[in-house]
Coordinates of C-alpha atoms in Angstrom, one line a residue:
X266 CA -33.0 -13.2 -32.3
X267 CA -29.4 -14.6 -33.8
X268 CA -28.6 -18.0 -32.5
X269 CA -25.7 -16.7 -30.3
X270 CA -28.0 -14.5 -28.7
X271 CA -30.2 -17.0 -27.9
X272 CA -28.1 -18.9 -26.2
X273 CA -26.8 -16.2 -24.5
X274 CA -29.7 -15.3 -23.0
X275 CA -31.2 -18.6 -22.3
X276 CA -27.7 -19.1 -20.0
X277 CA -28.3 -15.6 -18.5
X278 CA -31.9 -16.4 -17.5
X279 CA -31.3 -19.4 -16.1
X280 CA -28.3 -18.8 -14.0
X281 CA -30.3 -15.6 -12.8
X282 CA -33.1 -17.9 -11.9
X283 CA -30.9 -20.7 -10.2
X284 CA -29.4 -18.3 -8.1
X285 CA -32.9 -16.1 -7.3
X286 CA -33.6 -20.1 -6.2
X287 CA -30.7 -20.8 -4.0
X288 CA -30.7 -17.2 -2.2
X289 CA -34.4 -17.9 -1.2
X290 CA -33.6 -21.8 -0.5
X291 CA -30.8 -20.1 1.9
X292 CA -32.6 -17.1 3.6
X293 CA -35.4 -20.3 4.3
X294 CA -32.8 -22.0 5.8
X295 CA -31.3 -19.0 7.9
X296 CA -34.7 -17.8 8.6
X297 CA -34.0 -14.2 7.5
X298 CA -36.9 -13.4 5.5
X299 CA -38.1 -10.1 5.5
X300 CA -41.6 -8.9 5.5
X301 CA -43.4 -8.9 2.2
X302 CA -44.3 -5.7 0.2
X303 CA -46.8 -5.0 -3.0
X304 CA -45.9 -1.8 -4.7
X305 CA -48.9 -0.9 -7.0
X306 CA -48.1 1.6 -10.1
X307 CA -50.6 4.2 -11.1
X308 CA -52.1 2.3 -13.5
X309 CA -55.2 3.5 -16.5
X310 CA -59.1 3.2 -16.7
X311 CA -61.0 2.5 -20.5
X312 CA -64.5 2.5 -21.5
X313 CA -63.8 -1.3 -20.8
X314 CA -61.3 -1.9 -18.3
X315 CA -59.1 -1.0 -15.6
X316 CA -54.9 -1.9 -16.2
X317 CA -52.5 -1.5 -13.2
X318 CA -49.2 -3.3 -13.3
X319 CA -47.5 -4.7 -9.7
X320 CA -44.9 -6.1 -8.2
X321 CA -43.9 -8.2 -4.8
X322 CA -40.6 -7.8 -3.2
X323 CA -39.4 -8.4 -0.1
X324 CA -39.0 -5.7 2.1
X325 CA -36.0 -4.2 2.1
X326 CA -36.2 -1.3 4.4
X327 CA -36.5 1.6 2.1
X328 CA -37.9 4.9 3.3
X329 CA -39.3 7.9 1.9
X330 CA -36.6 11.0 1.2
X331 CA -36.3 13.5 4.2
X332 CA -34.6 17.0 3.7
X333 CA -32.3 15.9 6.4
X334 CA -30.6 12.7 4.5
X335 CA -27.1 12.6 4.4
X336 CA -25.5 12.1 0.9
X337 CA -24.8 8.2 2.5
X338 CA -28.4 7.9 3.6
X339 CA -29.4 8.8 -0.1
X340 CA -26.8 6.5 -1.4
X341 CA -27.9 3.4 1.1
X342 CA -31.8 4.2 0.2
X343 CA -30.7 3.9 -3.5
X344 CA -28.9 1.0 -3.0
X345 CA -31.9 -0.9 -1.3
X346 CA -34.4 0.4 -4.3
X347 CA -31.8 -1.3 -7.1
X348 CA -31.1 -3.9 -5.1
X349 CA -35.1 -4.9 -4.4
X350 CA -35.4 -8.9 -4.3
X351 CA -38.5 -9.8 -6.7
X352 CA -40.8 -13.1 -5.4
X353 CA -41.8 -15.2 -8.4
X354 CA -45.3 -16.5 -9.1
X355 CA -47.0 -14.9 -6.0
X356 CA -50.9 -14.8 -6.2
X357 CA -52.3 -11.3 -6.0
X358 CA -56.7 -10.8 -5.2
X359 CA -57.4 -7.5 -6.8
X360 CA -60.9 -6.1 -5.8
X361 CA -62.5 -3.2 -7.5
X362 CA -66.0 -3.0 -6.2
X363 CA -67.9 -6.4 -5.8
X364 CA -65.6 -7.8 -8.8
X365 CA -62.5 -10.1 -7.1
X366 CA -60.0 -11.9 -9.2
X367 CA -56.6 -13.5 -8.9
X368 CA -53.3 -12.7 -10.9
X369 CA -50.0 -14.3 -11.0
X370 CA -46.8 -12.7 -10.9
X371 CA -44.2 -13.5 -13.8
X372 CA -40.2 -14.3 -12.9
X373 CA -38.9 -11.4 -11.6
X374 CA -42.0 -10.2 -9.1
X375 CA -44.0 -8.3 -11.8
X376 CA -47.7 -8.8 -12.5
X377 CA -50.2 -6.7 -14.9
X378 CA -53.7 -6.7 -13.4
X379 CA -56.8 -6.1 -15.7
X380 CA -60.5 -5.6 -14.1
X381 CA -63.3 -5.0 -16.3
X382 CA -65.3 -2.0 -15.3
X383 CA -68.9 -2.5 -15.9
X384 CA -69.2 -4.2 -12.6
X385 CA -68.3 -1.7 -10.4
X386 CA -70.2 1.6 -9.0
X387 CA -67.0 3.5 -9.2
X388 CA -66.3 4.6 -12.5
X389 CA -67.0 8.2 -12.2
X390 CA -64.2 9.0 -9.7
X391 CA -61.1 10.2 -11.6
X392 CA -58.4 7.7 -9.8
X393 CA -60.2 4.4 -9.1
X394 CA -58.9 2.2 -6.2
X395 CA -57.7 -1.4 -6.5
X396 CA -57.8 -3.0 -3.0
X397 CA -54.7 -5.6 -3.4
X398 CA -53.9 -8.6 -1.0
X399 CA -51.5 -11.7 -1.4
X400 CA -52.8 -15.0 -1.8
X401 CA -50.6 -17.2 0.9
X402 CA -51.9 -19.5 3.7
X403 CA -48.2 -19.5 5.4
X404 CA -48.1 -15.3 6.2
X405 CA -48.3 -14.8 9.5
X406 CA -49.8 -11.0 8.7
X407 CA -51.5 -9.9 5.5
X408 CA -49.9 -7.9 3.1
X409 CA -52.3 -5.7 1.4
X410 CA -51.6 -2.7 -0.6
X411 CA -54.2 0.1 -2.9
X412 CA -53.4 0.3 -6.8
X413 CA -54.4 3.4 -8.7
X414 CA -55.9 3.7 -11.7
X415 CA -56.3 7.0 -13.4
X416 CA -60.2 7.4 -15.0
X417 CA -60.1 9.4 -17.9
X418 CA -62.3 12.4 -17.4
X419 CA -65.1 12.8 -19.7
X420 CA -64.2 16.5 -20.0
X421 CA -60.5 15.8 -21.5
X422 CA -59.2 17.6 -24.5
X423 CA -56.0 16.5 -25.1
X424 CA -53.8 13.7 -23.6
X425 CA -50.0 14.2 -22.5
X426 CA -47.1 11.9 -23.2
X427 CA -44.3 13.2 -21.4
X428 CA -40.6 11.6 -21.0
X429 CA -39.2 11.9 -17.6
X430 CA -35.0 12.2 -17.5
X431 CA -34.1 15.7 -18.9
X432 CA -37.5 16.6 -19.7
X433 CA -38.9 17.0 -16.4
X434 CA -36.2 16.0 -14.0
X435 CA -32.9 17.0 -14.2
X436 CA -30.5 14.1 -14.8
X437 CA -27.9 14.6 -17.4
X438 CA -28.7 11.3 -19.2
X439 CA -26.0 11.4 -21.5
X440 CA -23.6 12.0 -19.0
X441 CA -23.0 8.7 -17.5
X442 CA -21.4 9.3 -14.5
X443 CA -22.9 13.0 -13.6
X444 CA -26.1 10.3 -14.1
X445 CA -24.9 8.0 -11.1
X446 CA -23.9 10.7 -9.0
X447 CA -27.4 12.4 -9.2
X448 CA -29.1 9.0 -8.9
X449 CA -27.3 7.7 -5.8
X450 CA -26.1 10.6 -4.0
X451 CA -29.3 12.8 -4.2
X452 CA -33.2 11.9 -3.6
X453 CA -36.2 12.7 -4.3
X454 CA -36.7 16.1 -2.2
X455 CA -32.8 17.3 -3.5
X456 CA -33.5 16.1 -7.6
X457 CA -34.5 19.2 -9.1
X458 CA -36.8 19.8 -11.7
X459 CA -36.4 22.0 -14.5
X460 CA -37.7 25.4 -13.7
X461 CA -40.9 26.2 -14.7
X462 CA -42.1 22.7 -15.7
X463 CA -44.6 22.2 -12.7
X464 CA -46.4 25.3 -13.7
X465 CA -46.4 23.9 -17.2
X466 CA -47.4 20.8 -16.5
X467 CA -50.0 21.9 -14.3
X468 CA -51.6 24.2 -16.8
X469 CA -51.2 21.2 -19.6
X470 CA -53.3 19.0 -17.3
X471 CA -55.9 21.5 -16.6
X472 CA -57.0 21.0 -12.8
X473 CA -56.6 17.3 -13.7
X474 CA -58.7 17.3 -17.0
X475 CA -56.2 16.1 -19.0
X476 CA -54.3 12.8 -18.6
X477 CA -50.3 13.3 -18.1
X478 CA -48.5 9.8 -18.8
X479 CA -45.0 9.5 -17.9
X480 CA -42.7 7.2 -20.3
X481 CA -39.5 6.6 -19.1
X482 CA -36.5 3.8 -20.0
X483 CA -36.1 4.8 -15.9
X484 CA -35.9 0.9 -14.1
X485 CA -39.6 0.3 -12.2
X486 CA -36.9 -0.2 -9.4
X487 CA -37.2 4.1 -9.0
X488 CA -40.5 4.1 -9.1
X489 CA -41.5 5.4 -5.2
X490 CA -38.5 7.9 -5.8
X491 CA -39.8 9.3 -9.3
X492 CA -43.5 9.9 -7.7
X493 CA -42.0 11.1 -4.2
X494 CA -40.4 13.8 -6.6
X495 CA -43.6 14.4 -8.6
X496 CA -45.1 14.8 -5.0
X497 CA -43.2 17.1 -3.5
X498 CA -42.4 19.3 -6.6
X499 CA -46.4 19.5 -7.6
X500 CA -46.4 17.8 -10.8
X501 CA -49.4 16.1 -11.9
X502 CA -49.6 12.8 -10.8
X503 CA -50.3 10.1 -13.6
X504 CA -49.5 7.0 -15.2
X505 CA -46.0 5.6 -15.0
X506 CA -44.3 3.4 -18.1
X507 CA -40.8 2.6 -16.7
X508 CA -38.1 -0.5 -17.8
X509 CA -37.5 -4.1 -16.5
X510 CA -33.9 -4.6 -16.8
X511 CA -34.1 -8.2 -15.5
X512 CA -33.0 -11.2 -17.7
X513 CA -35.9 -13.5 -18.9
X514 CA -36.0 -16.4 -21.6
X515 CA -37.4 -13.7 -24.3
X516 CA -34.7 -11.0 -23.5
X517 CA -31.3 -10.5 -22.6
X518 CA -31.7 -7.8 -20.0
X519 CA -33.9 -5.7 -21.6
X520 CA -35.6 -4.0 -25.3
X521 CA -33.6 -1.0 -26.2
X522 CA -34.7 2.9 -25.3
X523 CA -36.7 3.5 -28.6
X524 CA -38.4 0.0 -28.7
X525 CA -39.3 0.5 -25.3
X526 CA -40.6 3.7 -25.3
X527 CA -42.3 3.3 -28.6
X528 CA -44.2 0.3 -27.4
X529 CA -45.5 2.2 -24.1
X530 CA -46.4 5.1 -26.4
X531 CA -48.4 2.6 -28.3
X532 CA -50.1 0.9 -26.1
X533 CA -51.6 4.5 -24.6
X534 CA -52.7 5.3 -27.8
X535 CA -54.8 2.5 -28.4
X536 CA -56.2 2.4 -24.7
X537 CA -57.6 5.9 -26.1
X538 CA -58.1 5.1 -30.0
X539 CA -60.0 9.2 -30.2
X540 CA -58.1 11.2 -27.9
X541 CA -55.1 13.2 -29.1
X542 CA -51.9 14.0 -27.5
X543 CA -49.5 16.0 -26.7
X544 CA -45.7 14.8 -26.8
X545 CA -42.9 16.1 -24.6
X546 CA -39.2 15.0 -24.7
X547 CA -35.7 16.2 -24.8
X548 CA -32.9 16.3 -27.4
X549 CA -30.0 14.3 -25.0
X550 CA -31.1 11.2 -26.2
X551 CA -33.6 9.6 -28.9
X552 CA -37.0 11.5 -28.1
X553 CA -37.0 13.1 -31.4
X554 CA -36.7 10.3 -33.7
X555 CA -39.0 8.2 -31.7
X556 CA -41.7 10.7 -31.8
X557 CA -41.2 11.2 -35.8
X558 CA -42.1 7.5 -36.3
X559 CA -44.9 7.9 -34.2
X560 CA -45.8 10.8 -36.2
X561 CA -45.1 8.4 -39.2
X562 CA -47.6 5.7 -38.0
X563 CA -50.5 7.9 -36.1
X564 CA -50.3 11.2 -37.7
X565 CA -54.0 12.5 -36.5
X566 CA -53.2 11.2 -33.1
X567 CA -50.8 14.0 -32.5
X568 CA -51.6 18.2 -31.5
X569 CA -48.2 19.1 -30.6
X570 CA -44.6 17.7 -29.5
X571 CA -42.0 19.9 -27.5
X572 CA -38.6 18.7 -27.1
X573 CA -36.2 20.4 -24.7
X574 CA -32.5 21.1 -25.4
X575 CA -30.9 18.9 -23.4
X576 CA -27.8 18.2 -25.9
X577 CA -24.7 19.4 -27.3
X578 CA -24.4 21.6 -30.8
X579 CA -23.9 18.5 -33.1
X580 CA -27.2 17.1 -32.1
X581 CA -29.1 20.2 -32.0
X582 CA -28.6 20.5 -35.7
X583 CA -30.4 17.2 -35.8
X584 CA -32.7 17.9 -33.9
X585 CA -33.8 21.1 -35.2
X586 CA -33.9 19.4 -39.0
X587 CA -36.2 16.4 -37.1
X588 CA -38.7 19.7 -35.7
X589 CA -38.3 21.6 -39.0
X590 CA -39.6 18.3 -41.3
X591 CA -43.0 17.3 -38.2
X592 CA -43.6 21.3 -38.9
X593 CA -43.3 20.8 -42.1
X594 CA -46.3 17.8 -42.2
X595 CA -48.5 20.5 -40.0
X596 CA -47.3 18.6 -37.0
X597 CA -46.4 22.1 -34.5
X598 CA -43.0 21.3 -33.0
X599 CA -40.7 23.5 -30.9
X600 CA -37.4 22.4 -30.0
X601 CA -37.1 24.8 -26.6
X602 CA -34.9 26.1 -24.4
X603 CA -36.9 26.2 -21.4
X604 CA -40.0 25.7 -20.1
X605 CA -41.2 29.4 -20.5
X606 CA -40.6 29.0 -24.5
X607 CA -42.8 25.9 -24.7
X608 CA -45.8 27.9 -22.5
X609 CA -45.8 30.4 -25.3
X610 CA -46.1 28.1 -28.1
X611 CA -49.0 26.2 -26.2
X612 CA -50.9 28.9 -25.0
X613 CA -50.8 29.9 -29.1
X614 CA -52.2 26.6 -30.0
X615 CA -54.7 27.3 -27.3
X616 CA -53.3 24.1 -25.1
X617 CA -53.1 26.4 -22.4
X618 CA -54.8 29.1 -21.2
X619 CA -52.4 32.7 -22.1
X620 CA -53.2 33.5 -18.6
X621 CA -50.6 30.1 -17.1
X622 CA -48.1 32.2 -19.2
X623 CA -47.3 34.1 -16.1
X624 CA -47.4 31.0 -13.6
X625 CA -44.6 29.2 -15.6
X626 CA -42.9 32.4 -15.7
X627 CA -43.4 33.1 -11.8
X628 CA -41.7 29.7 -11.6
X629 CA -39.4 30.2 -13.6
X630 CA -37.9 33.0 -11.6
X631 CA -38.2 31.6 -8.4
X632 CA -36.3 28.0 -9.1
X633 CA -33.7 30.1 -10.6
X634 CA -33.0 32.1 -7.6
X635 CA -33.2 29.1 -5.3
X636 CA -30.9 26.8 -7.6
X637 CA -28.6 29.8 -7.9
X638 CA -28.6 30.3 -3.9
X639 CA -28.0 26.4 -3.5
X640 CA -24.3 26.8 -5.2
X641 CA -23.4 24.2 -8.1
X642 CA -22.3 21.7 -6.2
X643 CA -25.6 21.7 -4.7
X644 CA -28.2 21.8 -7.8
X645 CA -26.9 18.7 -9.8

């Protein structure tokens, strides 16, 4: 990191931290704390060990989406996600079977939580459950919470590695302000998907056989909002890699998109060093690049990739030259239009059965008609 840099972001974090200080100092002072909360991310089980991450915040009165919230209450729910105040070094017990052991958060609230698994009876189930409690003398209540670990099924073919903005959800990334608008104004149960994907996704995963991971430059601060919509729309439920945007000593706000993402993509290949996957992303931003390079570094690791056209004509001629060259090194790629296109393709690599053809294409239909019906003001 240059020197000016450095500095930079040495001021940043501290001022960030002496002002984290004095807002706590004075809610102390005006005795306006609020209730404690630990929100647990679906976290991944090994031969070896469990990984969850967490994180403590103060309570700040979010709730889940309704179909009857007004464009204000989505707006004011966002607002209270973004706006989440982290509590530094708070002590979490995580209990997996008989096996207990104590974890401290980092700066900004976070903390990653690793239980070795050849001490518990539990291993078999395909989600493992992490009972999670805070470590403080002075709460008047506990705060206790249950982490999620996904186990990976002994019966898995293939692994998924899926992006989240413009692949799944519709969120026209690259449109900054058409971005904001859907983030604050809409939630979880008026986001739409892209048609067909559920269906897709569904028949990738295989009744739960496969493991879907979600990697996202998304903050962690939307993380109940992104599984509230996986919820409600029926997409498999998995592992979430989001983005800490806060300011530390290491890092002035936070690594860029491709680092980011290439790290998280990493770090699931080597929790599952003879599984291969499956990569799905979309053309609006940098999917395809970052999934050459990691083509480039692991090239047995990878069965398929499917980006979605999510961009203008300039960039599709990129991006079609980027699919042309990983078919070119026996790496199948499709850059698609839509979810029905990429069924196809799968069910001819055998990924799917031919049979889920019709399901995606069922869907397909269906979120058409209803997105139609809704008017455009309604479905973006």
């Amino acid at each position: 990191m240059s020197t000016w840099k450095t500095l930079l972001t040495n001021v940043a974090s501290n001022a960030e931290e002496k002002f984290d200080q004095l807002s706590d100092r004075l809610r102390q002072r005006l005795g306006s704390d609020r209730p404690l909360l630990i929100i647990p991310y679906n976290g991944y089980a090994t031969a070896e060990h469990l990984t969850l991450r967490a994180r403590v915040l103060q309570d700040q009165g979010t709730h889940t989406a309704t179909d009857h919230d007004s464009r204000w209450d989505n707006l004011l729910n966002t607002y209270r996600h973004i706006g989440s105040r982290e509590v530094a070094h708070a002590i979490i017990r995580a209990q997996l079977g008989e096996y207990t052991a104590d974890f401290t958060a980092n700066d900004e609230g976070y903390v990653t939580i690793q239980l070795p698994l050849d001490q518990t009876s539990e291993v078999f189930s395909t989600w493992l459950e992490v009972q999670l409690s805070l470590v403080d003398e002075s709460l008047a209540e506990p705060v206790t919470a249950v982490g999620r670990a996904l186990n990976l099924p002994t019966t898995a073919e293939f692994g998924v590695i899926s992006d989240i903005d413009d692949t799944v959800l519709q969120s026209s990334a690259t449109n900054y302000l058409r971005a904001a608008q859907l983030m604050f104004l809409h939630n979880a149960r008026t986001r739409l998907p892209f048609a067909g994907v559920a269906a897709l996704y569904q028949a990738l995963s295989a009744d739960g056989r496969n493991p879907i991971f979600y990697v996202s430059s998304s903050p962690w601060n939307l993380y109940e909002l992104l599984t509230d919509f996986f919820d409600f729309q029926g997409l498999p439920a998995g592992p979430l890699f989001l983005k800490d945007y806060g300011i530390t000593a290491d890092q002035f706000i936070s690594s860029g998109h491709s680092k980011h993402k290439l790290t998280q993509i990493e770090e699931i290949l080597a929790a599952y060093p003879h599984l291969p996957f499956v990569l799905m992303g979309d053309s609006g931003q940098k999917d395809p690049e970052i999934y050459a390079e990691v083509v480039a570094k692991y090239p047995d690791r990878i069965r398929a990739i499917y980006i979605r056209d999510a961009s203008a004509d300039q960039r599709d001629l990129e991006v079609k030259a980027i699919s042309e060259q990983l078919t070119a090194d026996n790496i199948p790629t499709l850059f698609a239009p839509d979810s029905l296109s990429i069924a196809h393709h799968a069910a001819s690599l055998g990924l799917i059965p031919v049979e889920s053809i019709a399901s995606v294409w069922i869907e397909e239909q269906k979120s058409t008609g209803e997105q139609g019906g809704r008017g455009a003001g309604e479905t973006h």
